[in-house]
Amino acid sequence: MNTPPISRRTLRFFTRYLRRYFARHFTGVRIALDGRPPEFGDKPFILYCNHPSWWDPILLMLVVSEYYPGRDGYGPIDSAVIDRYKFLGRLGLFGVDPDSRTGLSRFLRTADAILARPRTILGITPEGEFRDPRARPVRLQPGVAHLLRRHPEVPAVPVAIEYPFWDERAPEALVRFGNLIEADERRAEMPVEELNRYLEHRLEETLDRLAEGAMARDPAAFVSIVEGGTGVGGIYDAGKRLKAWLTGRSFDPSHAAASKRGEK
């Protein structure tokens, strides 16, 4: 089976659009400073992440475009979504029928073709449904475990995602990459259930570390790849901006700056 086609022109346009789109809807897209993406040389690798919302695939696409611009990124998505939004099929996304007996088989064949090529990334949300990032224990469908048994030479990384509200009206999009799961020939002999439990544990560890950072509410612990708007907006901020201009002061609309000024 061939790898899904990618239109470079469509992908460049879409990733530029994503930066503006996330800036409109989030205060920031932030990557944990001590949990940034690792380097892999030319090796193919797998990113598997939790699935708290429908934002996750496009957030992962944005992060991949930022940190791995020379690689081809792929990911499975419900076939019904591909049928409805045809352009997604030109971005490296490929349809899988989650309710079909042949769905797993088709996913594995497509993934085999992707992981056989150098400089590819396969991004997967194996929880299979939307699930709160604080829910424990983490439970994963076995697709990633099957792949790592079939491709013991391929490394993998757990990725944690959260969308908490901090000080501004829009939420944060927080991402943390976990410790690398190294290539290991012994994986080919591991039972799928055992390997899947190991993957669940590693993702849960990464989610716990991200939760600590989210609760600390400290942007300095993250690097921002997209900065969105701050402040309330509308007439309220317009009045504050005018007042600052009339008094010769600079205007910072963020809630943190207002708190320093003693404003409510």
Short mmCIF file of C-alpha atoms in Angstrom, two decimals:
data_model
loop_
_atom_site.label_atom_id
_atom_site.label_comp_id
_atom_site.label_asym_id
_atom_site.label_seq_id
_atom_site.Cartn_x
_atom_site.Cartn_y
_atom_site.Cartn_z
CA MET A 1 0.00 0.00 0.00
CA ASN A 2 1.25 3.50 -0.83
CA THR A 3 1.42 6.32 1.68
CA PRO A 4 -1.43 8.86 1.59
CA PRO A 5 -0.72 11.73 -0.83
CA ILE A 6 0.31 15.11 0.59
CA SER A 7 -0.18 18.36 -1.32
CA ARG A 8 2.73 20.61 -0.28
CA ARG A 9 0.93 23.72 -1.43
CA THR A 10 -2.25 22.86 0.48
CA LEU A 11 -0.25 21.91 3.57
CA ARG A 12 1.73 25.20 3.58
CA PHE A 13 -1.46 27.20 3.22
CA PHE A 14 -3.24 25.23 5.92
CA THR A 15 -0.44 25.46 8.50
CA ARG A 16 -0.26 29.25 8.00
CA TYR A 17 -4.01 29.35 8.48
CA LEU A 18 -3.70 27.23 11.64
CA ARG A 19 -1.38 29.76 13.28
CA ARG A 20 -3.94 32.52 12.78
CA TYR A 21 -6.79 30.23 13.78
CA PHE A 22 -5.18 29.23 17.08
CA ALA A 23 -4.20 32.85 17.78
CA ARG A 24 -7.87 33.84 17.50
CA HIS A 25 -9.12 31.11 19.82
CA PHE A 26 -6.34 30.65 22.38
CA THR A 27 -4.23 32.93 24.55
CA GLY A 28 -1.22 30.89 23.51
CA VAL A 29 -0.02 27.55 22.17
CA ARG A 30 2.71 26.56 24.60
CA ILE A 31 5.20 23.67 24.76
CA ALA A 32 6.65 22.67 28.16
CA LEU A 33 10.28 23.80 28.35
CA ASP A 34 11.35 20.51 29.92
CA GLY A 35 9.11 18.48 27.61
CA ARG A 36 9.97 19.63 24.11
CA PRO A 37 10.03 17.42 21.00
CA PRO A 38 13.09 15.17 20.64
CA GLU A 39 15.18 14.82 17.49
CA PHE A 40 15.22 11.61 15.50
CA GLY A 41 17.57 12.17 12.58
CA ASP A 42 15.99 10.57 9.52
CA LYS A 43 14.15 7.82 11.40
CA PRO A 44 10.37 7.51 11.13
CA PHE A 45 8.65 7.74 14.50
CA ILE A 46 5.27 7.68 16.22
CA LEU A 47 3.65 10.37 18.34
CA TYR A 48 0.71 9.11 20.40
CA CYS A 49 -1.32 11.53 22.46
CA ASN A 50 -4.40 11.82 24.64
CA HIS A 51 -7.65 13.04 23.09
CA PRO A 52 -9.41 15.75 25.15
CA SER A 53 -11.07 17.56 22.23
CA TRP A 54 -11.53 17.91 18.47
CA TRP A 55 -8.66 20.45 18.47
CA ASP A 56 -6.08 17.70 19.02
CA PRO A 57 -5.30 16.61 15.43
CA ILE A 58 -4.83 20.15 14.14
CA LEU A 59 -2.86 21.14 17.25
CA LEU A 60 -0.55 18.19 16.64
CA MET A 61 -0.29 19.24 12.98
CA LEU A 62 0.70 22.77 14.06
CA VAL A 63 3.34 21.49 16.49
CA VAL A 64 4.79 19.09 13.90
CA SER A 65 5.04 21.91 11.32
CA GLU A 66 6.91 24.02 13.90
CA TYR A 67 9.43 21.43 15.12
CA TYR A 68 9.69 18.99 12.19
CA PRO A 69 9.25 21.15 9.08
CA GLY A 70 11.17 18.79 6.79
CA ARG A 71 9.12 15.70 7.59
CA ASP A 72 5.92 14.20 6.22
CA GLY A 73 3.30 13.98 8.95
CA TYR A 74 0.40 11.53 8.78
CA GLY A 75 -2.51 10.62 11.00
CA PRO A 76 -5.67 8.49 10.98
CA ILE A 77 -9.07 10.14 11.14
CA ASP A 78 -12.64 8.88 10.92
CA SER A 79 -13.48 8.07 7.30
CA ALA A 80 -16.74 9.99 7.62
CA VAL A 81 -14.75 13.18 8.31
CA ILE A 82 -12.55 12.63 5.25
CA ASP A 83 -15.66 12.04 3.13
CA ARG A 84 -17.09 15.36 4.31
CA TYR A 85 -13.89 17.44 4.16
CA LYS A 86 -11.98 16.15 1.14
CA PHE A 87 -9.07 18.59 1.51
CA LEU A 88 -7.98 16.82 4.73
CA GLY A 89 -6.91 13.90 2.59
CA ARG A 90 -4.29 16.16 0.97
CA LEU A 91 -2.73 17.01 4.36
CA GLY A 92 -1.53 13.53 5.30
CA LEU A 93 -4.71 12.44 7.07
CA PHE A 94 -6.17 9.10 6.05
CA GLY A 95 -9.58 7.63 6.74
CA VAL A 96 -10.20 4.71 9.08
CA ASP A 97 -13.59 3.19 9.87
CA PRO A 98 -13.53 2.66 13.66
CA ASP A 99 -16.64 0.46 13.61
CA SER A 100 -15.53 -1.87 10.83
CA ARG A 101 -13.84 -5.24 11.28
CA THR A 102 -11.42 -4.25 8.57
CA GLY A 103 -10.71 -0.84 10.13
CA LEU A 104 -7.72 -1.99 12.21
CA SER A 105 -6.33 -4.04 9.33
CA ARG A 106 -6.49 -1.06 6.94
CA PHE A 107 -4.96 1.22 9.56
CA LEU A 108 -2.05 -1.16 10.10
CA ARG A 109 -1.37 -1.55 6.37
CA THR A 110 -1.35 2.21 5.83
CA ALA A 111 0.82 2.76 8.90
CA ASP A 112 3.25 0.06 7.69
CA ALA A 113 3.72 1.99 4.45
CA ILE A 114 4.29 5.26 6.34
CA LEU A 115 6.79 3.79 8.79
CA ALA A 116 8.73 2.11 5.98
CA ARG A 117 9.80 5.54 4.71
CA PRO A 118 12.47 7.79 6.28
CA ARG A 119 11.60 11.20 7.74
CA THR A 120 7.94 10.40 8.39
CA ILE A 121 5.81 11.00 11.48
CA LEU A 122 2.68 9.08 12.40
CA GLY A 123 0.49 10.94 14.92
CA ILE A 124 -2.25 8.95 16.69
CA THR A 125 -4.90 9.63 19.36
CA PRO A 126 -5.41 6.04 20.59
CA GLU A 127 -7.92 6.77 23.37
CA GLY A 128 -10.54 6.42 20.64
CA GLU A 129 -12.91 9.00 22.10
CA PHE A 130 -12.82 12.39 23.79
CA ARG A 131 -11.61 11.99 27.37
CA ASP A 132 -10.73 14.46 30.10
CA PRO A 133 -6.93 14.78 30.50
CA ARG A 134 -7.20 14.24 34.28
CA ALA A 135 -9.22 11.00 34.00
CA ARG A 136 -7.36 7.99 35.40
CA PRO A 137 -6.38 5.36 34.59
CA VAL A 138 -5.45 6.13 31.00
CA ARG A 139 -6.93 3.57 28.61
CA LEU A 140 -5.69 3.14 25.03
CA GLN A 141 -6.92 1.12 22.10
CA PRO A 142 -4.23 -1.36 21.00
CA GLY A 143 -3.37 0.09 17.58
CA VAL A 144 -0.09 1.71 18.67
CA ALA A 145 0.96 -1.42 20.54
CA HIS A 146 0.35 -3.51 17.41
CA LEU A 147 2.47 -1.08 15.38
CA LEU A 148 5.37 -1.10 17.83
CA ARG A 149 5.41 -4.91 17.77
CA ARG A 150 5.39 -4.89 13.97
CA HIS A 151 8.06 -2.16 13.84
CA PRO A 152 10.38 -2.62 16.83
CA GLU A 153 12.95 -0.40 15.08
CA VAL A 154 10.62 2.62 15.28
CA PRO A 155 10.76 4.90 18.35
CA ALA A 156 7.67 6.50 19.87
CA VAL A 157 6.89 9.45 22.13
CA PRO A 158 3.84 10.02 24.35
CA VAL A 159 2.37 13.53 24.00
CA ALA A 160 0.11 15.18 26.60
CA ILE A 161 -2.38 17.93 25.69
CA GLU A 162 -4.50 20.18 27.90
CA TYR A 163 -6.63 23.28 27.31
CA PRO A 164 -6.85 25.05 30.70
CA PHE A 165 -8.03 28.58 31.40
CA TRP A 166 -5.48 30.78 33.16
CA ASP A 167 -5.78 34.56 33.53
CA GLU A 168 -7.30 35.52 30.19
CA ARG A 169 -10.71 35.06 28.57
CA ALA A 170 -9.38 32.47 26.09
CA PRO A 171 -7.87 29.12 27.12
CA GLU A 172 -4.28 27.97 26.77
CA ALA A 173 -3.25 25.09 24.51
CA LEU A 174 -0.55 23.26 26.45
CA VAL A 175 1.60 20.43 25.08
CA ARG A 176 4.21 18.26 26.72
CA PHE A 177 6.33 15.57 25.07
CA GLY A 178 7.20 12.62 27.28
CA ASN A 179 10.37 10.55 27.45
CA LEU A 180 11.39 8.73 24.32
CA ILE A 181 10.35 5.09 23.94
CA GLU A 182 13.44 3.74 22.25
CA ALA A 183 13.55 1.29 19.38
CA ASP A 184 13.82 -2.18 20.90
CA GLU A 185 13.86 -5.54 19.09
CA ARG A 186 12.37 -7.22 22.18
CA ARG A 187 9.06 -5.45 21.53
CA ALA A 188 8.35 -7.89 18.72
CA GLU A 189 8.00 -10.67 21.32
CA MET A 190 5.90 -8.77 23.86
CA PRO A 191 2.20 -9.58 24.18
CA VAL A 192 0.07 -6.74 22.80
CA GLU A 193 -1.74 -6.34 26.14
CA GLU A 194 1.53 -5.95 28.05
CA LEU A 195 2.94 -3.43 25.59
CA ASN A 196 -0.33 -1.49 25.57
CA ARG A 197 -0.27 -1.23 29.39
CA TYR A 198 3.27 0.10 29.17
CA LEU A 199 2.19 2.75 26.63
CA GLU A 200 -0.73 3.74 28.87
CA HIS A 201 1.62 4.14 31.83
CA ARG A 202 4.05 6.30 29.87
CA LEU A 203 1.26 8.57 28.60
CA GLU A 204 -0.22 8.84 32.10
CA GLU A 205 3.17 9.94 33.45
CA THR A 206 3.38 12.62 30.78
CA LEU A 207 -0.17 13.81 31.49
CA ASP A 208 0.60 14.07 35.20
CA ARG A 209 3.66 16.23 34.50
CA LEU A 210 1.66 18.49 32.20
CA ALA A 211 -1.10 18.78 34.82
CA GLU A 212 1.50 20.04 37.30
CA GLY A 213 2.55 22.72 34.84
CA ALA A 214 -1.04 23.65 34.03
CA MET A 215 -1.94 24.07 37.71
CA ALA A 216 1.18 26.20 38.32
CA ARG A 217 -0.18 28.67 35.70
CA ASP A 218 3.31 29.92 34.82
CA PRO A 219 3.85 30.83 31.15
CA ALA A 220 7.60 31.05 31.82
CA ALA A 221 7.67 27.25 32.15
CA PHE A 222 6.61 26.98 28.51
CA VAL A 223 7.83 28.18 25.14
CA SER A 224 5.11 29.83 23.07
CA ILE A 225 4.86 28.92 19.39
CA VAL A 226 1.68 30.98 18.92
CA GLU A 227 0.61 34.05 20.90
CA GLY A 228 -3.06 34.97 20.90
CA GLY A 229 -4.92 38.01 22.13
CA THR A 230 -5.24 39.10 25.76
CA GLY A 231 -7.68 41.29 27.62
CA VAL A 232 -11.45 41.49 27.58
CA GLY A 233 -11.72 43.18 24.18
CA GLY A 234 -14.54 45.30 22.83
CA ILE A 235 -15.62 48.60 24.43
CA TYR A 236 -13.97 47.76 27.78
CA ASP A 237 -10.45 47.52 26.35
CA ALA A 238 -11.09 50.41 23.95
CA GLY A 239 -11.80 52.66 26.92
CA LYS A 240 -8.68 51.50 28.74
CA ARG A 241 -6.60 52.01 25.61
CA LEU A 242 -7.93 55.57 25.16
CA LYS A 243 -7.22 56.39 28.80
CA ALA A 244 -3.65 55.13 28.47
CA TRP A 245 -3.14 57.20 25.29
CA LEU A 246 -4.48 60.37 26.93
CA THR A 247 -2.17 59.95 29.91
CA GLY A 248 0.86 59.05 27.79
CA ARG A 249 1.16 55.51 29.09
CA SER A 250 1.51 52.25 27.19
CA PHE A 251 -1.45 49.90 27.27
CA ASP A 252 -1.20 46.22 28.12
CA PRO A 253 -4.64 44.56 27.91
CA SER A 254 -3.65 41.38 29.74
CA HIS A 255 -5.32 40.47 33.02
CA ALA A 256 -1.89 40.10 34.66
CA ALA A 257 -1.00 43.70 33.82
CA ALA A 258 -4.37 44.92 35.12
CA SER A 259 -3.78 43.09 38.40
CA LYS A 260 -0.43 44.81 38.80
CA ARG A 261 -2.15 48.17 38.25
CA GLY A 262 -4.71 47.25 40.90
CA GLU A 263 -7.64 47.22 38.45
CA LYS A 264 -10.61 44.88 38.82
#
